[in-house]
XYZ file of C-alpha atoms in Angstrom:
639
model
C 103.857 103.763 120.328
C 102.736 106.523 122.644
C 100.307 109.185 121.457
C 99.561 109.811 117.820
C 101.539 111.562 115.162
C 100.370 114.160 112.697
C 101.571 117.137 110.694
C 100.459 120.774 110.728
C 101.184 122.881 107.646
C 100.747 126.367 106.275
C 99.124 127.440 103.022
C 98.204 130.764 101.490
C 99.150 133.575 99.123
C 102.704 134.891 98.835
C 103.748 137.539 101.375
C 100.794 136.871 103.674
C 103.120 135.999 106.556
C 103.259 132.181 106.661
C 106.937 131.945 107.611
C 106.660 134.774 110.142
C 103.702 132.971 111.727
C 105.707 129.746 112.005
C 108.551 131.649 113.671
C 106.130 133.281 116.123
C 104.685 129.861 117.027
C 107.948 127.908 117.226
C 110.795 130.421 117.479
C 112.353 128.912 114.336
C 112.850 130.579 110.940
C 112.107 127.935 108.287
C 113.617 130.014 105.460
C 117.064 128.410 105.475
C 118.300 129.113 101.916
C 120.395 132.194 101.092
C 118.096 132.917 98.134
C 115.056 132.831 100.428
C 116.686 135.341 102.814
C 117.714 137.561 99.920
C 114.307 137.593 98.170
C 112.210 137.496 101.348
C 110.100 134.628 100.075
C 109.858 130.897 100.709
C 111.092 128.765 97.804
C 111.550 125.315 99.323
C 109.532 123.554 101.999
C 110.464 124.588 105.523
C 110.348 122.177 108.446
C 110.270 122.577 112.205
C 108.317 121.255 115.176
C 105.642 122.741 117.391
C 105.528 121.921 121.111
C 102.018 121.338 122.439
C 101.001 122.075 126.027
C 101.105 118.296 126.662
C 104.850 118.385 125.959
C 104.368 116.432 122.748
C 106.109 117.683 119.619
C 104.446 117.615 116.221
C 105.884 118.362 112.801
C 105.174 121.677 111.104
C 105.632 122.286 107.365
C 105.868 125.771 105.860
C 104.984 125.934 102.145
C 105.779 128.603 99.541
C 102.930 130.861 98.390
C 104.181 131.942 94.979
C 102.318 130.444 92.002
C 105.645 129.292 90.518
C 106.137 126.951 93.460
C 102.787 125.127 93.441
C 104.621 121.806 92.929
C 106.512 122.423 96.157
C 103.349 123.457 97.981
C 101.581 120.250 96.875
C 104.556 118.104 97.943
C 104.231 119.576 101.448
C 100.438 119.439 101.562
C 100.429 115.691 100.780
C 101.486 114.937 104.354
C 99.375 117.505 106.215
C 96.628 116.590 108.681
C 95.718 120.129 109.770
C 96.366 123.323 107.798
C 96.794 126.926 108.854
C 95.370 128.851 105.889
C 97.133 132.189 106.184
C 95.359 135.325 104.922
C 96.769 138.823 105.253
C 94.503 141.411 106.863
C 95.995 143.933 104.442
C 95.041 142.141 101.209
C 92.403 139.576 102.164
C 91.654 136.547 99.977
C 93.965 136.415 96.940
C 94.429 134.059 93.925
C 96.859 131.724 95.666
C 94.574 131.589 98.714
C 91.843 130.212 96.453
C 94.176 127.828 94.584
C 95.786 126.492 97.765
C 92.369 125.873 99.313
C 91.205 124.051 96.165
C 94.331 121.882 96.300
C 93.761 121.067 99.974
C 90.196 120.007 99.235
C 91.318 117.802 96.346
C 93.861 116.213 98.695
C 91.038 115.631 101.213
C 92.669 117.795 103.888
C 89.528 118.779 105.785
C 90.858 120.268 109.038
C 91.557 123.898 108.139
C 92.059 126.852 110.471
C 92.182 130.391 109.051
C 94.879 132.637 110.502
C 94.318 136.336 109.730
C 97.811 137.854 109.898
C 99.263 141.367 110.000
C 96.406 142.795 112.095
C 98.854 145.326 113.535
C 99.063 146.985 110.105
C 95.349 147.741 109.636
C 92.464 149.283 111.521
C 90.180 147.131 113.682
C 87.343 147.776 111.230
C 89.404 146.258 108.416
C 90.104 143.178 110.539
C 86.357 142.777 111.093
C 85.682 143.268 107.385
C 88.224 140.574 106.479
C 86.598 138.171 108.936
C 83.214 138.758 107.287
C 84.762 138.216 103.830
C 86.301 134.940 104.990
C 83.021 133.698 106.464
C 81.264 134.577 103.224
C 83.945 132.792 101.199
C 83.545 129.616 103.218
C 79.748 130.068 103.150
C 77.994 127.367 105.202
C 81.235 125.790 106.408
C 82.082 126.340 110.063
C 85.568 127.837 110.118
C 87.771 129.002 112.993
C 89.423 132.388 112.407
C 92.361 133.611 114.511
C 93.469 137.244 114.023
C 97.195 137.470 114.901
C 100.265 139.606 114.588
C 103.577 137.803 114.264
C 105.301 141.152 114.925
C 103.591 142.104 118.217
C 102.627 138.571 119.262
C 98.948 139.441 119.565
C 96.731 136.354 119.176
C 99.671 133.905 118.981
C 99.041 132.480 122.445
C 95.347 131.946 121.655
C 96.294 130.118 118.460
C 98.830 127.930 120.304
C 96.229 127.059 122.937
C 93.699 126.183 120.254
C 96.179 123.958 118.383
C 97.065 122.094 121.585
C 93.365 121.399 122.203
C 92.659 120.640 118.549
C 95.410 118.017 118.535
C 93.101 115.603 120.318
C 90.619 115.762 117.426
C 93.162 115.084 114.680
C 93.076 111.441 113.697
C 96.620 111.334 112.370
C 97.990 108.711 110.020
C 97.782 104.968 110.412
C 100.835 103.047 111.575
C 99.249 99.955 110.029
C 100.268 98.747 106.617
C 103.637 99.035 104.973
C 105.915 102.017 105.500
C 105.807 104.765 102.853
C 107.812 107.980 102.886
C 108.082 110.212 99.795
C 111.460 111.947 99.759
C 111.265 115.750 99.789
C 114.897 116.572 100.542
C 118.295 114.905 99.925
C 121.638 116.103 101.324
C 124.850 114.758 102.786
C 126.525 115.318 106.140
C 130.259 114.925 106.680
C 130.964 111.720 108.587
C 127.406 110.457 108.218
C 126.761 110.264 104.500
C 123.466 110.570 102.657
C 120.413 111.937 104.494
C 116.878 111.920 103.106
C 113.850 113.517 104.750
C 110.113 113.211 104.307
C 106.738 112.786 105.972
C 105.817 109.157 106.631
C 102.375 108.443 105.170
C 101.824 104.989 106.684
C 103.476 102.213 108.693
C 106.675 102.442 110.683
C 110.391 102.283 109.919
C 113.233 100.610 111.821
C 116.984 100.815 111.607
C 118.558 98.017 109.549
C 119.991 95.173 111.603
C 122.742 93.058 110.058
C 122.175 90.285 112.602
C 118.422 89.888 112.059
C 117.491 86.911 109.902
C 114.059 88.138 108.806
C 114.555 91.886 108.908
C 112.429 94.110 106.693
C 114.215 95.074 103.495
C 113.952 98.753 102.556
C 114.047 99.957 98.967
C 114.006 103.167 96.975
C 111.004 103.231 94.637
C 110.422 103.250 91.716
C 113.838 101.750 90.925
C 113.433 99.237 93.779
C 117.069 99.687 94.762
C 117.701 98.001 98.101
C 119.036 100.274 100.850
C 120.077 100.044 104.489
C 119.032 102.540 107.173
C 121.908 103.394 109.483
C 120.129 105.927 111.686
C 116.725 107.598 112.176
C 115.974 111.047 113.557
C 112.663 112.663 114.516
C 112.702 116.328 115.604
C 116.512 116.205 115.670
C 116.705 113.250 118.087
C 117.969 109.736 117.337
C 115.252 107.073 117.563
C 115.108 103.343 116.882
C 111.711 103.518 115.209
C 109.637 106.246 113.519
C 105.947 106.269 112.657
C 103.442 107.499 110.107
C 102.607 111.151 110.674
C 106.145 112.115 111.714
C 108.751 114.192 109.949
C 111.650 111.775 109.573
C 115.309 112.004 108.586
C 116.930 108.738 107.472
C 120.678 108.203 107.253
C 121.172 105.787 104.349
C 124.130 103.425 104.230
C 125.943 102.598 100.994
C 123.949 105.121 98.928
C 125.464 108.251 97.432
C 123.611 111.573 97.482
C 123.503 111.518 93.684
C 121.641 108.171 93.763
C 118.616 109.597 95.623
C 116.127 112.107 94.303
C 113.248 114.206 95.529
C 110.149 112.439 94.252
C 111.373 108.931 95.032
C 109.817 106.981 97.884
C 111.242 104.743 100.605
C 109.190 101.688 101.482
C 109.257 98.006 102.294
C 110.572 95.690 99.629
C 107.758 94.032 97.669
C 104.998 96.142 99.223
C 104.577 98.416 96.188
C 104.641 97.880 92.457
C 106.064 100.605 90.207
C 103.691 101.511 87.395
C 103.240 104.105 84.684
C 99.467 103.500 84.667
C 96.894 104.493 87.283
C 93.127 103.999 87.126
C 91.562 106.958 88.923
C 88.608 109.230 89.424
C 89.443 112.843 88.683
C 87.478 116.032 89.206
C 87.828 119.510 87.817
C 88.276 122.538 90.063
C 85.472 125.070 90.030
C 86.505 128.472 88.749
C 89.300 127.234 86.435
C 89.745 128.602 82.941
C 88.848 125.431 81.073
C 87.541 121.880 80.917
C 89.604 118.698 81.165
C 89.256 116.590 78.038
C 90.117 113.127 76.717
C 93.813 112.569 75.855
C 94.832 115.893 77.382
C 98.496 116.223 78.348
C 98.952 117.278 81.960
C 101.289 116.826 84.916
C 100.449 114.688 87.916
C 101.691 115.828 91.334
C 101.766 112.682 93.476
C 103.615 112.548 96.776
C 106.727 114.595 96.095
C 106.925 113.512 92.434
C 105.705 115.474 89.408
C 105.458 113.538 86.133
C 103.976 114.400 82.701
C 101.000 112.222 81.828
C 98.110 111.725 79.426
C 94.534 111.674 80.739
C 92.610 108.861 79.005
C 88.875 109.100 79.689
C 87.095 105.782 80.280
C 83.698 107.439 79.737
C 82.713 110.638 77.927
C 85.175 113.012 76.321
C 85.457 115.990 78.696
C 84.429 117.297 82.113
C 83.440 120.831 83.050
C 84.151 122.664 86.271
C 83.197 120.686 89.362
C 82.460 117.454 87.449
C 84.246 114.111 87.854
C 84.999 111.104 85.657
C 86.803 107.752 85.689
C 90.091 107.886 83.775
C 93.368 106.121 83.264
C 96.465 108.266 83.730
C 99.290 107.158 81.432
C 102.550 108.525 82.861
C 105.789 109.139 80.981
C 107.757 107.364 83.708
C 107.043 104.917 86.487
C 106.276 105.782 90.092
C 104.344 104.136 92.948
C 100.975 104.839 94.535
C 98.437 103.150 96.785
C 94.673 102.770 96.576
C 92.959 105.920 97.811
C 96.009 108.151 97.386
C 95.224 111.708 96.339
C 96.957 113.701 93.613
C 96.805 117.022 91.758
C 96.637 117.609 87.988
C 98.317 120.682 86.520
C 98.518 122.246 83.089
C 102.089 123.503 83.313
C 101.929 125.202 79.904
C 99.409 127.607 81.468
C 100.691 127.291 85.064
C 97.228 126.256 86.190
C 95.854 123.681 88.591
C 92.914 122.159 86.721
C 91.905 119.347 89.042
C 92.940 116.312 90.990
C 91.697 112.942 92.028
C 92.108 109.659 93.816
C 93.928 106.489 92.750
C 91.650 103.449 92.521
C 93.900 100.851 90.889
C 97.608 101.672 91.371
C 98.800 98.892 89.051
C 96.350 98.133 86.197
C 97.186 95.168 83.955
C 97.420 97.306 80.825
C 96.322 100.371 78.896
C 92.571 100.920 78.612
C 90.526 102.242 75.740
C 87.513 104.461 76.170
C 84.257 102.512 76.124
C 86.028 99.149 76.245
C 86.759 98.840 79.946
C 84.278 97.536 82.572
C 83.630 100.609 84.720
C 81.754 98.473 87.262
C 85.120 97.167 88.503
C 86.362 100.645 89.444
C 82.948 101.739 90.707
C 82.822 98.773 93.087
C 86.252 99.734 94.406
C 84.997 103.278 95.021
C 81.915 102.203 96.945
C 83.272 99.163 98.770
C 86.895 100.099 99.350
C 89.833 97.757 99.604
C 88.100 95.189 101.803
C 85.405 94.789 99.130
C 88.070 94.340 96.459
C 89.848 91.621 98.450
C 86.511 90.013 99.278
C 85.517 89.945 95.585
C 88.876 88.491 94.537
C 88.748 85.663 97.076
C 85.064 84.998 96.389
C 85.911 84.299 92.761
C 88.463 81.686 93.877
C 85.518 79.531 95.001
C 86.725 78.401 98.421
C 90.297 77.841 97.267
C 92.996 78.864 99.737
C 95.361 81.508 98.368
C 98.852 82.124 99.752
C 99.314 85.392 101.641
C 102.494 86.073 99.646
C 100.520 85.775 96.385
C 97.864 88.153 97.703
C 100.524 90.659 98.762
C 101.953 90.622 95.244
C 98.493 90.816 93.674
C 97.500 93.817 95.797
C 100.751 95.726 96.069
C 99.783 99.372 96.360
C 96.657 98.633 98.410
C 97.785 99.687 101.876
C 94.620 98.570 103.703
C 94.766 95.133 102.073
C 98.448 94.869 102.974
C 97.494 95.660 106.580
C 94.725 93.043 106.545
C 97.141 90.432 105.212
C 99.637 91.234 107.937
C 97.327 91.021 110.935
C 94.661 88.860 112.539
C 91.691 90.106 110.527
C 88.089 88.961 110.826
C 87.766 89.048 107.037
C 90.201 86.147 106.597
C 90.606 82.609 107.863
C 94.286 81.635 107.745
C 96.013 78.247 107.810
C 99.718 77.367 107.640
C 101.066 74.817 105.155
C 104.789 73.988 105.301
C 105.536 77.283 107.010
C 103.588 79.457 104.556
C 100.289 81.174 105.368
C 97.220 80.669 103.171
C 93.925 82.561 103.395
C 90.256 81.972 102.748
C 87.323 84.286 103.393
C 86.082 83.770 106.949
C 82.530 83.547 105.651
C 83.576 80.744 103.279
C 85.262 78.876 106.127
C 82.072 79.199 108.181
C 80.076 77.627 105.344
C 82.583 74.783 104.989
C 82.553 74.202 108.739
C 78.736 74.173 108.710
C 78.803 71.490 105.996
C 81.132 69.371 108.156
C 78.889 69.898 111.187
C 75.832 68.805 109.192
C 77.688 65.783 107.850
C 78.827 64.717 111.340
C 75.377 65.273 112.779
C 73.971 62.779 110.267
C 76.942 60.470 110.779
C 76.407 60.347 114.552
C 72.696 59.610 114.042
C 73.448 56.670 111.726
C 76.483 55.414 113.704
C 75.651 55.881 117.391
C 78.358 53.443 118.531
C 81.219 55.120 116.616
C 83.457 57.770 118.181
C 83.390 59.779 114.986
C 84.205 59.792 111.294
C 87.643 58.887 109.994
C 89.359 62.061 108.695
C 90.327 60.447 105.389
C 86.765 59.279 104.784
C 85.591 62.840 105.470
C 88.245 64.037 103.007
C 86.914 61.781 100.238
C 83.335 62.861 100.906
C 83.721 66.648 101.242
C 87.266 67.811 100.493
C 88.512 65.888 97.450
C 89.059 69.224 95.602
C 91.742 70.172 98.178
C 95.191 68.623 98.223
C 95.878 66.604 101.359
C 98.315 69.129 102.844
C 95.665 71.858 102.683
C 93.083 69.534 104.226
C 95.391 68.522 107.082
C 96.257 72.181 107.776
C 92.534 73.020 107.876
C 91.918 70.230 110.392
C 94.862 71.406 112.531
C 93.407 74.902 112.618
C 89.993 73.577 113.613
C 91.595 71.439 116.301
C 93.483 74.444 117.720
C 90.267 76.485 117.755
C 88.357 73.505 119.251
C 85.740 73.615 116.507
C 85.464 69.793 116.596
C 86.614 66.961 118.839
C 89.588 65.073 117.457
C 90.870 61.647 118.416
C 93.709 59.486 117.153
C 91.805 58.634 113.980
C 88.423 60.319 114.212
C 86.664 63.665 114.146
C 83.395 64.313 115.971
C 81.118 67.157 116.969
C 82.084 68.969 120.149
C 80.038 67.562 123.011
C 79.081 64.403 121.143
C 79.127 61.196 123.204
C 78.728 57.814 121.594
C 75.864 55.664 122.780
C 76.739 53.327 125.672
C 73.569 51.339 126.059
C 72.963 47.753 127.115
C 74.446 46.339 123.893
C 77.628 48.380 124.287
C 77.957 47.533 127.986
C 77.516 43.790 127.346
C 80.306 43.711 124.731
C 82.647 45.952 126.752
C 82.187 43.906 129.932
C 82.770 40.668 128.016
C 86.052 42.003 126.605
C 87.332 43.317 129.938
C 86.312 40.153 131.843
C 87.951 37.860 129.288
C 91.198 39.833 129.384
C 91.264 39.994 133.166
C 90.895 36.222 133.328
C 93.473 35.601 130.601
C 95.989 38.103 132.022
C 99.195 37.601 130.022
C 97.715 34.879 127.827
C 96.479 37.349 125.248
C 93.193 36.460 123.527
C 92.514 36.940 119.837
C 89.183 38.760 119.396
C 87.850 36.321 116.819
C 88.401 33.425 119.243
C 85.603 34.746 121.439
C 82.084 33.759 120.458
C 80.149 36.807 119.318
C 76.585 37.033 118.113
C 76.184 38.468 114.559
C 74.805 41.759 115.943
C 77.711 41.962 118.426
C 80.245 41.372 115.644
C 78.940 44.501 113.877
C 79.369 46.629 116.989
C 82.686 45.114 118.122
C 85.041 47.474 116.138
C 83.216 50.547 117.523
C 83.357 49.265 121.115
C 87.073 48.424 120.730
C 87.781 51.930 119.345
C 85.888 53.478 122.269
C 87.785 51.437 124.886
C 91.078 52.259 123.187
C 90.229 55.963 123.175
C 89.358 55.738 126.902
C 92.684 54.029 127.578
C 91.091 50.809 128.808
C 92.560 48.656 126.021
C 95.877 48.594 124.172
C 96.315 47.011 120.766
C 99.269 44.629 120.617
C 99.079 43.415 117.039
C 96.173 42.798 114.692
C 93.308 41.217 116.634
C 95.326 40.906 119.829
C 94.481 43.418 122.606
C 95.114 43.570 126.343
C 94.073 45.718 129.278
C 96.027 48.928 129.798
C 96.917 48.001 133.422
C 98.403 44.637 132.292
C 100.321 46.327 129.500
C 101.660 48.979 131.900
C 103.005 46.370 134.322
C 104.951 44.700 131.477
C 106.144 48.068 130.190
C 107.321 49.392 133.562
C 109.238 46.205 134.293
C 110.878 46.401 130.846
C 111.898 50.031 131.331
C 113.487 49.323 134.720
C 115.360 46.339 133.273
C 116.641 48.346 130.319
C 117.758 51.178 132.564
C 119.786 48.785 134.722
C 121.038 46.281 132.156
C 120.593 48.052 128.816
C 118.213 45.404 127.489
C 115.053 43.428 128.178
C 114.694 39.800 127.120
C 111.798 37.444 126.566
C 113.264 35.176 129.214
C 113.200 38.006 131.765
C 109.520 38.597 131.064
C 108.743 34.850 131.276
C 110.548 34.554 134.580
C 108.782 37.587 136.096
C 105.251 37.174 134.707
C 105.015 33.584 133.487
C 104.197 34.892 129.994
C 104.632 32.597 126.996
C 107.221 33.291 124.334
C 104.455 33.941 121.758
C 102.722 36.512 123.972
C 106.034 38.158 124.919
C 106.707 38.638 121.213
C 103.261 40.234 120.805
C 104.098 42.636 123.651
C 107.466 43.525 122.100
C 105.851 44.110 118.695
C 103.673 46.761 120.337
C 106.537 48.422 122.263
C 108.736 48.441 119.163
C 105.938 50.201 117.283
C 105.549 52.707 120.134
C 109.287 53.429 120.196
C 109.683 52.100 123.731
C 111.994 49.254 122.704
C 114.118 48.486 119.697
C 114.756 44.995 118.346
C 118.493 44.255 118.366
C 118.121 41.518 115.792
C 118.200 38.666 118.301
C 115.026 36.826 119.127
C 115.244 37.396 122.849
C 116.669 40.926 123.335
C 115.331 44.498 123.151
C 117.572 47.458 123.890
C 116.922 51.094 124.834
C 116.099 53.026 121.589
């Protein structure tokens, strides 16, 4: 992805010149409906793009200003990153100016630029007066004010220059996490089929590929109807991929226009969980005509959806202007949301915006009752965010690995958690068992690893002649609560990360070297000397005379020499030197390549080896997969 993607939008009172301003900036009239042309007012959202001086294009949304179309205004504002608050120099700040600004603040849209329009219709003194009124209205807030005339073009260039520079300060939306795009428009095009448009809130979207085995499945929420994406357009151009913060048009395959609705959302299959319950914090707007109280019937405006709901207080029984409270919203129909998503609450019977809030738990387990729900759970989510929630959940599992797929289901609707689960994150330590990923808190893995390090440190002190501990002994001592597949996957991960030193059947601290003192050297030299003298007359270890103290150390010395490659085990107590074994092996391989088999007689003739010792050699090569017994006493063939 090059650059970043974000949306600019307009807001403000009706007839204050929002659409005219957009046309002056872009050359495009966003009022496309016949009714809009006839009445001279914006009814639906208008969309176009603004070209910055860098050559980059960004989406621009024009919203209606009439109080009857607040739902539409909110649907557009949900995707905005920077807002042009339009105020007419003729009328100044009006009711919808105040309401739109309150909505933007509830939606956490903080980058606001005031555009004072129609300056060609008033005296310069009036323009100055309006500027003072605006500064007073915003009080201590630092606000940029641009006086312009869409008719004469005065101030438009300055505004365009400012927006091009301001673009660098706009953070934009995250392409991490799963793709989410609320649908704000549905139509059909002859020869193409159903088209839906919207502003992508997170992630990225790709065209469907019939040949891809593991392609992302796209669905329409809340029905979770699977769809295919035939084509993608951004700013009128076909693209293979579109990102969060872009205005996107998707051509859907196999879906009729009547099967899609404004208010639905397109996302990845399994990433969200439809729910009619949301645990939230809501706040009341200052200056409204009333309080919000327990069990009040309202309408939630979320994304591009608007759904009747009941506000169930989890504490107290009402909030006054400017106050906030934890509540559960009980909706009349299901929709989808994510942790941290903002919404607006309206009293449609009075056509008033009373407040708004933020979603904390997008899929609660059930309906709550006031005074009987642990508020600490939601409060911890507020203060710690999604990472804290995931951390708390895994902490309670007490060092048990949890499958990533289970976590994705558990935290559907938590976009940051979904992103963490889909990337290399420092919060998690991940292992793979039979192709599936499992996670543990990284801090828990560090504690477990420290316990193993401490154990091995003591082990090496008590067993200075051993290469390391046997993995299955370590399992019985420290990991008996894990199943063996989990334990083996944990060891594989540690081996890949070089946390410990691993041998054929041991694990040791990195940098550890077993003691090779006089005792070790005496036993090792005795073994090597005996085998050199015996050559192909293999000696059984117990046939050598060993002192009692040497007998105790013998297994450790043997394991060390095997690990070094000095010795090769033939069978049981029978060992030989690697160089002697290699000479027998190389001869056998050459013979098999030429004649298809190697016989005991061939070995006896070449090396003077006894039949018994030849059989010991073949037992070892059979076990190693070098030879394969044909069922006759004297022949081995190529495997």
